[in-house]
XYZ file of C-alpha atoms in Angstrom:
525
model
C -38.104 5.023 60.396
C -36.673 2.189 61.051
C -38.765 -1.194 61.422
C -39.303 -2.126 64.996
C -38.177 -5.725 64.131
C -35.507 -4.592 62.934
C -34.978 -2.678 65.876
C -35.703 -5.498 68.264
C -33.402 -7.805 66.904
C -30.512 -5.241 67.053
C -31.372 -4.815 70.519
C -30.974 -8.933 70.909
C -27.791 -8.734 69.281
C -26.269 -6.167 71.603
C -27.809 -7.495 74.661
C -26.646 -11.156 73.706
C -22.728 -9.956 73.383
C -22.841 -7.988 76.415
C -24.281 -10.624 78.615
C -21.789 -13.231 77.197
C -19.384 -10.149 77.559
C -20.591 -9.755 81.283
C -19.881 -13.413 82.213
C -16.110 -12.692 82.284
C -15.469 -8.999 83.380
C -16.804 -9.791 87.043
C -14.348 -12.704 87.543
C -11.796 -10.463 86.231
C -12.407 -7.777 88.616
C -12.579 -9.650 91.306
C -9.583 -11.945 90.782
C -7.657 -9.262 90.262
C -7.711 -7.615 93.873
C -7.396 -11.190 95.410
C -4.588 -11.531 93.252
C -2.929 -8.597 94.799
C -3.691 -9.761 98.546
C -2.476 -13.250 98.132
C 1.259 -11.498 96.620
C 0.817 -8.778 99.465
C 1.253 -11.940 102.048
C 3.517 -13.775 100.106
C 5.998 -10.710 100.110
C 5.171 -9.491 104.011
C 5.484 -13.665 105.360
C 8.119 -14.739 102.348
C 6.146 -17.919 102.649
C 6.447 -20.010 99.304
C 2.744 -21.320 99.533
C 1.136 -17.262 99.177
C 3.568 -17.271 95.747
C 1.988 -20.366 94.688
C -1.512 -19.600 95.448
C -0.869 -15.928 93.781
C 0.367 -18.062 90.632
C -2.265 -20.488 90.561
C -5.034 -17.961 90.647
C -3.355 -15.832 88.271
C -3.564 -18.582 85.700
C -6.965 -18.531 85.788
C -7.184 -14.798 85.768
C -5.266 -14.753 82.538
C -7.876 -17.419 81.198
C -10.697 -15.086 81.768
C -8.851 -11.977 81.015
C -7.870 -12.909 77.391
C -11.715 -14.490 77.141
C -13.179 -10.851 78.462
C -11.023 -9.126 76.303
C -12.147 -11.181 72.930
C -15.879 -10.831 73.905
C -15.665 -7.060 74.641
C -13.703 -5.886 71.550
C -17.045 -6.469 69.083
C -19.571 -4.702 71.257
C -17.860 -1.327 70.043
C -17.950 -1.897 67.040
C -21.928 -2.560 66.848
C -22.533 1.193 67.969
C -21.405 2.159 64.001
C -22.938 -0.975 62.727
C -26.331 -1.655 64.696
C -26.475 1.982 66.147
C -25.653 4.406 63.541
C -28.303 7.282 64.171
C -26.840 6.893 68.292
C -23.243 7.222 67.429
C -24.291 10.393 65.293
C -26.621 12.083 67.964
C -24.485 11.109 71.318
C -21.325 10.344 69.789
C -19.444 13.479 71.161
C -20.599 12.638 74.261
C -20.455 8.895 74.249
C -17.158 8.565 72.589
C -15.051 10.645 75.025
C -15.197 7.933 77.728
C -15.081 5.185 75.414
C -11.787 6.562 73.831
C -10.373 7.168 77.458
C -11.244 3.425 78.454
C -9.366 2.108 75.069
C -6.592 4.739 74.950
C -5.689 4.480 79.219
C -7.153 2.139 81.172
C -7.208 -0.726 78.853
C -3.689 -0.288 77.293
C -2.355 0.288 81.455
C -4.335 -2.889 82.086
C -3.077 -5.120 79.559
C 0.717 -3.869 79.835
C 0.570 -4.818 83.388
C -1.076 -8.310 82.851
C 1.933 -9.027 80.710
C 4.605 -8.213 83.280
C 2.501 -9.859 85.966
C 2.567 -13.023 84.282
C 6.272 -12.787 82.757
C 7.950 -10.776 85.470
C 8.346 -13.154 88.456
C 11.810 -13.871 87.530
C 12.741 -10.536 86.403
C 11.399 -8.037 88.858
C 12.161 -7.910 92.627
C 9.355 -9.282 94.960
C 8.034 -5.763 95.673
C 8.439 -4.614 91.938
C 6.459 -7.673 90.919
C 3.650 -6.904 93.995
C 3.532 -3.153 92.536
C 2.450 -4.965 89.501
C -0.112 -6.923 90.674
C -1.592 -4.074 92.089
C -1.321 -1.745 89.196
C -2.972 -4.891 87.546
C -5.837 -4.911 89.892
C -6.276 -1.207 89.694
C -6.523 -1.077 86.003
C -8.846 -3.451 85.728
C -11.015 -1.758 87.687
C -9.945 1.912 85.790
C -11.260 0.010 82.864
C -14.763 -0.502 84.466
C -14.690 3.384 85.495
C -14.778 4.588 81.674
C -17.417 2.240 80.880
C -19.808 3.046 83.676
C -19.034 6.191 83.109
C -20.853 5.759 79.474
C -23.270 4.132 80.516
C -24.115 6.250 83.672
C -24.745 8.917 81.411
C -27.047 6.824 79.214
C -29.151 6.622 82.432
C -28.600 9.820 83.325
C -27.726 12.421 80.881
C -25.784 15.481 82.238
C -22.934 17.893 81.226
C -24.531 17.860 77.657
C -26.918 20.274 75.508
C -28.683 19.597 72.033
C -27.287 21.882 69.127
C -29.751 22.690 66.647
C -27.413 23.602 63.972
C -25.494 20.086 64.141
C -28.447 18.107 65.199
C -26.404 16.295 67.784
C -25.946 16.079 71.473
C -22.439 18.147 72.281
C -20.690 17.512 75.824
C -20.594 20.869 77.643
C -19.291 20.119 81.193
C -16.659 17.340 81.170
C -16.306 16.984 84.886
C -20.312 16.679 84.890
C -20.105 13.735 82.667
C -16.885 11.962 85.033
C -18.739 13.231 88.090
C -22.104 12.027 87.410
C -23.733 10.627 90.464
C -25.669 7.936 88.897
C -22.263 6.255 87.233
C -20.683 6.530 90.166
C -23.129 4.772 91.824
C -23.120 2.152 89.384
C -19.295 1.862 89.229
C -18.962 1.088 92.793
C -21.971 -1.145 92.866
C -20.967 -3.118 89.954
C -17.038 -3.840 90.694
C -18.315 -4.702 94.318
C -20.488 -7.143 92.617
C -17.592 -8.553 90.517
C -15.747 -8.721 93.864
C -18.399 -11.110 95.148
C -18.032 -12.915 91.831
C -14.566 -13.124 92.254
C -14.476 -14.175 96.003
C -16.818 -17.213 95.439
C -14.892 -18.510 92.566
C -12.140 -18.893 94.727
C -14.623 -20.275 97.602
C -15.765 -22.982 95.392
C -12.654 -24.362 93.431
C -10.915 -24.089 96.922
C -13.872 -26.313 98.268
C -13.588 -28.990 95.536
C -10.065 -29.501 96.160
C -10.687 -29.786 100.116
C -13.451 -32.440 99.208
C -11.508 -33.946 96.794
C -8.554 -33.433 99.742
C -6.042 -32.195 97.444
C -3.428 -28.908 97.429
C -5.208 -28.940 101.274
C -3.047 -26.208 102.539
C -3.308 -24.159 99.499
C -7.102 -24.523 99.265
C -7.668 -23.313 103.162
C -5.700 -20.402 102.500
C -7.554 -19.755 99.652
C -11.055 -20.258 101.464
C -10.082 -17.857 104.339
C -9.113 -14.962 102.206
C -12.522 -15.340 99.644
C -14.611 -15.672 103.181
C -13.205 -12.384 104.539
C -13.236 -10.377 101.132
C -16.273 -12.043 100.099
C -18.524 -10.881 102.555
C -17.078 -7.531 103.164
C -18.166 -7.140 99.300
C -21.637 -9.238 99.940
C -22.024 -6.176 102.155
C -20.614 -3.584 100.716
C -22.943 -4.286 97.512
C -26.157 -3.924 99.556
C -24.910 -0.742 100.567
C -24.079 0.492 97.259
C -27.063 -0.694 95.732
C -29.208 1.070 98.109
C -27.468 4.103 96.555
C -27.774 3.280 93.291
C -31.628 2.736 94.145
C -31.862 5.793 95.660
C -30.525 7.931 92.492
C -33.050 6.051 90.242
C -35.601 7.124 92.314
C -34.638 10.741 91.260
C -33.642 10.216 87.518
C -35.535 7.266 86.362
C -39.015 7.408 88.193
C -40.563 5.247 85.570
C -38.151 2.557 86.180
C -38.388 2.116 90.034
C -42.311 2.018 89.945
C -42.354 -1.123 87.150
C -39.254 -2.415 88.992
C -42.095 -2.480 92.243
C -44.776 -2.725 90.069
C -46.138 0.498 91.649
C -49.284 1.263 89.320
C -50.793 4.266 91.504
C -49.138 6.676 93.599
C -49.498 5.649 97.350
C -49.526 7.762 100.257
C -46.214 8.160 102.088
C -44.069 6.144 102.393
C -45.043 3.811 99.795
C -45.223 0.235 100.555
C -42.712 -2.688 99.141
C -44.551 -5.455 97.209
C -42.643 -8.278 98.192
C -44.704 -10.660 95.417
C -46.930 -8.988 93.074
C -48.696 -10.885 89.783
C -48.625 -7.420 87.559
C -51.196 -7.188 85.201
C -50.020 -5.390 82.515
C -53.090 -5.070 80.469
C -55.180 -3.358 83.141
C -52.313 -1.743 84.641
C -52.967 -3.325 88.481
C -51.894 -5.781 90.140
C -53.784 -9.075 90.381
C -52.690 -10.402 93.361
C -49.938 -8.424 95.625
C -48.317 -9.101 99.562
C -47.042 -5.836 100.551
C -44.693 -4.555 103.519
C -45.738 -1.068 104.841
C -43.372 1.676 104.537
C -40.459 -0.129 103.300
C -40.176 0.784 99.852
C -40.814 4.624 100.823
C -38.020 4.788 103.090
C -35.622 2.966 100.769
C -36.483 4.682 97.816
C -36.917 8.664 99.288
C -35.148 7.908 102.682
C -38.133 9.795 104.156
C -41.304 9.419 105.619
C -43.441 12.363 103.959
C -42.242 12.137 100.175
C -44.333 9.984 97.774
C -43.226 7.816 95.396
C -44.969 8.552 91.799
C -46.927 5.227 90.650
C -47.001 4.383 86.712
C -49.968 5.898 86.146
C -49.168 9.565 87.241
C -46.074 9.036 85.552
C -47.811 8.267 82.353
C -49.869 11.948 82.872
C -46.228 13.620 83.345
C -44.904 11.945 80.295
C -48.098 13.022 78.217
C -46.910 16.828 79.841
C -43.496 16.418 78.350
C -44.776 15.389 74.905
C -46.323 19.137 74.437
C -43.393 20.731 75.424
C -41.306 18.238 73.474
C -43.474 18.941 70.219
C -43.167 23.141 70.463
C -39.134 22.421 71.148
C -39.489 20.236 67.548
C -41.151 23.100 66.027
C -38.756 25.222 67.300
C -35.928 23.462 66.137
C -37.655 22.750 62.617
C -37.900 26.825 62.378
C -34.355 27.271 63.099
C -33.231 24.546 60.322
C -35.712 26.886 57.926
C -33.910 29.947 59.464
C -30.555 29.880 61.661
C -31.434 33.730 62.616
C -34.772 33.101 64.244
C -33.721 34.096 67.558
C -37.327 33.482 69.135
C -37.327 29.932 67.737
C -33.614 29.670 69.578
C -35.140 30.976 73.180
C -37.858 28.234 73.007
C -35.525 25.535 71.976
C -33.303 26.771 74.349
C -35.876 26.686 77.104
C -37.535 23.202 76.127
C -34.539 21.006 74.145
C -34.930 18.600 77.558
C -38.218 17.279 76.509
C -37.165 17.340 72.428
C -36.802 13.415 72.836
C -40.501 13.095 74.143
C -41.737 14.386 71.023
C -39.696 11.383 69.037
C -41.549 9.069 70.901
C -44.737 10.576 68.941
C -42.848 9.677 65.239
C -43.446 6.096 66.280
C -46.937 6.450 65.835
C -47.171 9.697 63.865
C -43.911 10.393 61.663
C -45.126 14.267 60.655
C -45.204 15.874 64.126
C -47.255 18.801 62.461
C -50.361 16.144 62.245
C -50.236 14.783 65.894
C -53.814 13.993 67.721
C -54.121 13.785 70.998
C -54.726 10.003 70.570
C -51.017 9.476 69.253
C -49.579 11.524 72.406
C -51.850 9.370 75.012
C -50.140 6.306 73.099
C -46.262 7.926 73.304
C -47.168 8.307 76.767
C -47.834 4.799 77.983
C -45.095 3.511 75.477
C -42.626 5.150 78.237
C -44.066 2.145 80.399
C -41.444 -0.556 80.296
C -42.579 -4.603 80.273
C -43.549 -4.515 83.847
C -43.459 -8.426 85.423
C -39.912 -9.072 84.051
C -38.266 -6.196 85.798
C -40.409 -6.955 88.943
C -39.293 -10.737 88.901
C -35.497 -9.762 87.770
C -35.263 -7.205 90.582
C -36.035 -9.899 92.856
C -34.020 -12.454 91.646
C -31.132 -9.982 92.315
C -31.857 -8.959 95.742
C -32.861 -12.841 97.224
C -29.492 -13.831 95.928
C -27.641 -11.104 97.058
C -29.111 -12.147 100.535
C -27.905 -15.345 100.515
C -24.305 -14.861 99.300
C -24.350 -11.980 102.799
C -25.695 -15.320 104.837
C -23.112 -17.643 102.902
C -20.165 -15.344 103.103
C -20.575 -14.598 106.618
C -20.896 -18.390 108.246
C -18.259 -18.957 105.710
C -15.875 -16.207 107.497
C -17.068 -17.204 111.374
C -15.650 -20.888 110.183
C -12.227 -19.562 108.746
C -11.924 -17.136 111.506
C -11.932 -20.607 113.645
C -9.581 -22.711 111.169
C -12.594 -25.035 110.561
C -13.747 -24.410 107.076
C -12.551 -28.013 105.876
C -14.542 -29.737 108.657
C -17.930 -28.939 107.153
C -18.358 -31.035 104.136
C -21.842 -29.967 103.999
C -20.842 -26.215 103.834
C -17.795 -27.100 100.998
C -20.734 -28.918 98.757
C -22.685 -25.395 99.502
C -19.810 -23.640 97.999
C -19.517 -25.962 94.816
C -23.011 -25.489 94.154
C -23.320 -21.874 94.906
C -20.862 -20.886 91.924
C -23.088 -19.327 89.471
C -24.833 -17.116 91.890
C -23.353 -14.568 91.659
C -23.752 -14.173 88.158
C -27.298 -14.494 87.889
C -27.730 -11.688 90.462
C -25.221 -9.666 88.106
C -27.015 -10.647 84.941
C -30.514 -10.009 86.467
C -28.810 -6.557 87.944
C -27.744 -5.754 84.125
C -31.250 -6.663 83.077
C -32.860 -4.139 85.452
C -30.880 -1.173 84.529
C -31.203 -1.462 80.773
C -34.532 -3.289 79.781
C -35.738 -0.858 82.647
C -34.697 2.019 80.802
C -36.689 1.516 78.112
C -37.978 2.819 76.005
C -35.183 5.078 75.864
C -31.762 4.392 74.748
C -30.595 7.870 76.552
C -32.907 8.402 79.194
C -35.508 11.070 77.764
C -33.192 12.566 75.088
C -33.174 9.288 72.296
C -35.775 6.799 71.827
C -34.558 3.035 71.100
C -36.330 2.549 67.863
C -34.741 6.101 66.443
C -31.605 4.938 67.342
C -30.779 2.124 64.920
C -29.158 1.746 61.573
C -31.120 1.073 58.668
C -30.105 -2.805 58.512
C -31.741 -5.602 56.929
C -33.466 -8.248 58.729
C -30.614 -10.928 57.125
C -27.911 -8.200 57.580
C -28.700 -8.797 61.485
C -29.515 -12.480 61.254
C -26.505 -13.306 59.646
C -24.293 -11.149 62.062
C -26.343 -12.463 64.996
C -25.745 -16.120 64.085
C -21.949 -15.496 63.848
C -22.095 -13.527 67.302
C -23.611 -16.581 68.859
C -21.720 -19.142 67.285
C -18.539 -17.569 67.807
C -19.016 -16.566 71.366
C -20.457 -19.941 72.287
C -17.529 -21.486 71.088
C -15.412 -19.408 72.952
C -17.431 -19.688 76.169
C -17.087 -23.554 75.592
C -13.329 -23.390 74.473
C -12.858 -20.902 77.887
C -14.465 -23.298 80.135
C -12.768 -26.270 78.759
C -9.486 -24.557 79.432
C -10.296 -23.384 82.937
C -11.572 -26.814 84.257
C -8.108 -28.726 82.771
C -6.282 -26.049 84.546
C -8.170 -26.351 87.896
C -7.864 -30.193 87.706
C -3.694 -29.929 87.172
C -4.150 -27.506 89.912
C -1.151 -25.527 91.251
C 2.383 -27.480 90.714
C 3.672 -29.540 92.359
C 0.767 -31.409 92.447
C 0.747 -34.150 95.939
C -2.993 -35.396 96.172
C -3.734 -37.025 99.490
C -6.072 -39.138 98.105
C -7.875 -39.821 94.847
C -10.780 -41.330 93.994
C -14.472 -40.762 92.547
C -16.650 -39.320 94.115
C -20.308 -39.550 94.264
C -21.348 -35.895 94.820
C -22.423 -35.001 91.197
C -20.938 -31.126 90.851
C -17.204 -32.698 92.051
C -17.739 -35.746 89.472
C -18.827 -33.086 86.551
C -15.363 -31.149 87.289
C -13.703 -34.870 87.213
C -15.404 -36.056 83.823
C -14.277 -32.666 82.115
């Protein structure tokens, strides 16, 4: 058994590196398609300003791409370093999409990124445009394989437990690839990245317009970003609804915790607009409810109930008892591989085997499990409700704000009046961090809401960690945090320098200090 402090520190280390890495990924996804759109206009119109726009935003894309690669490589090594039992237990399944991401998508993406930067004077217009679109598709293809791997962790399909190897082994590669949870996560995640890219272009362009620099470039960039951002923000909501519906099907405890729904309500369930969850007493001390909304969104019907946390705990108790039978059958097979009766029992009950492993946290010897152990293990399936509840609402609130913002920006851009609204330009500048707030909140809900599972229903998180010492973890965590922070600071400084320099030639209409703090912050950087 691994010390829980070691498990928690391992979780914190992976979460810290993952969230650092995901500062750069959404911008890479979003900017790649914006570049392709801008260069397409250049090829169709022949106007040089669109080429300058593509090259300028491409420079910022390149800086961000390099930082994303630098912060992402370390994460894959952590599976072997911090999560060795996880790698052993599910590596047959999880390793396949990771390998494909590295061998196919990353090499494809990196190759065409190089052609994008060094091929302007070596390729024809159409040839370079094809390269730019391949960069965009390669970037998204890279995200696809990662999200297939992550989607399998949320909904493990296409694999079975093999008692002879003591591992999960893939049985249906197509089921893993076309896992509905993975596909929904992919389209939802990349759409959020498109919103981040659009907001980035909007914010930097707004700064140029407020400073009266590169006005032609900034106005055109904002027009592209406004339309692209509005379409992306709307798609995030639609695709997020699909992702939520699939969560209701496959991760019922997560959806109940996100809604602070302690008890099963008559269908259709209410939506808790505001609540103060009380985890100790398993109730809400205060709640503002909107009738019917959660039932309709979560089940897409008026008659299907959503199970509350208490009923899901009872269901977990049942699955733990089934899992204990599966574990006993597995032990008999290990003692006698020819025990056909035990194999038949395990074939029937292996999907509940992971629930038996939950009990090992309280009673390592499963032959001595008591009813109290089963009840405590079932209670462990409840994640920490309050952080999930509020993180989900932060994500939704920011998403709705971004739809409103891009809607107004698109309306003004269609009338050529974006640069005549200084108030909107300042709002655009100050709104720059919001897509990342929503994205990081969404990932927090997805990953934290899965606890206590590292693989939903298959492998508990505490069971998956390596047997490292606290000192090992503290040293590596310190190194990672310092290194990533240095990379982030350098990346931001380099990007700010490129933004201040702007596209060439630089012919500002006017100069001078600004009273707006956001503008002054970039000026001073």
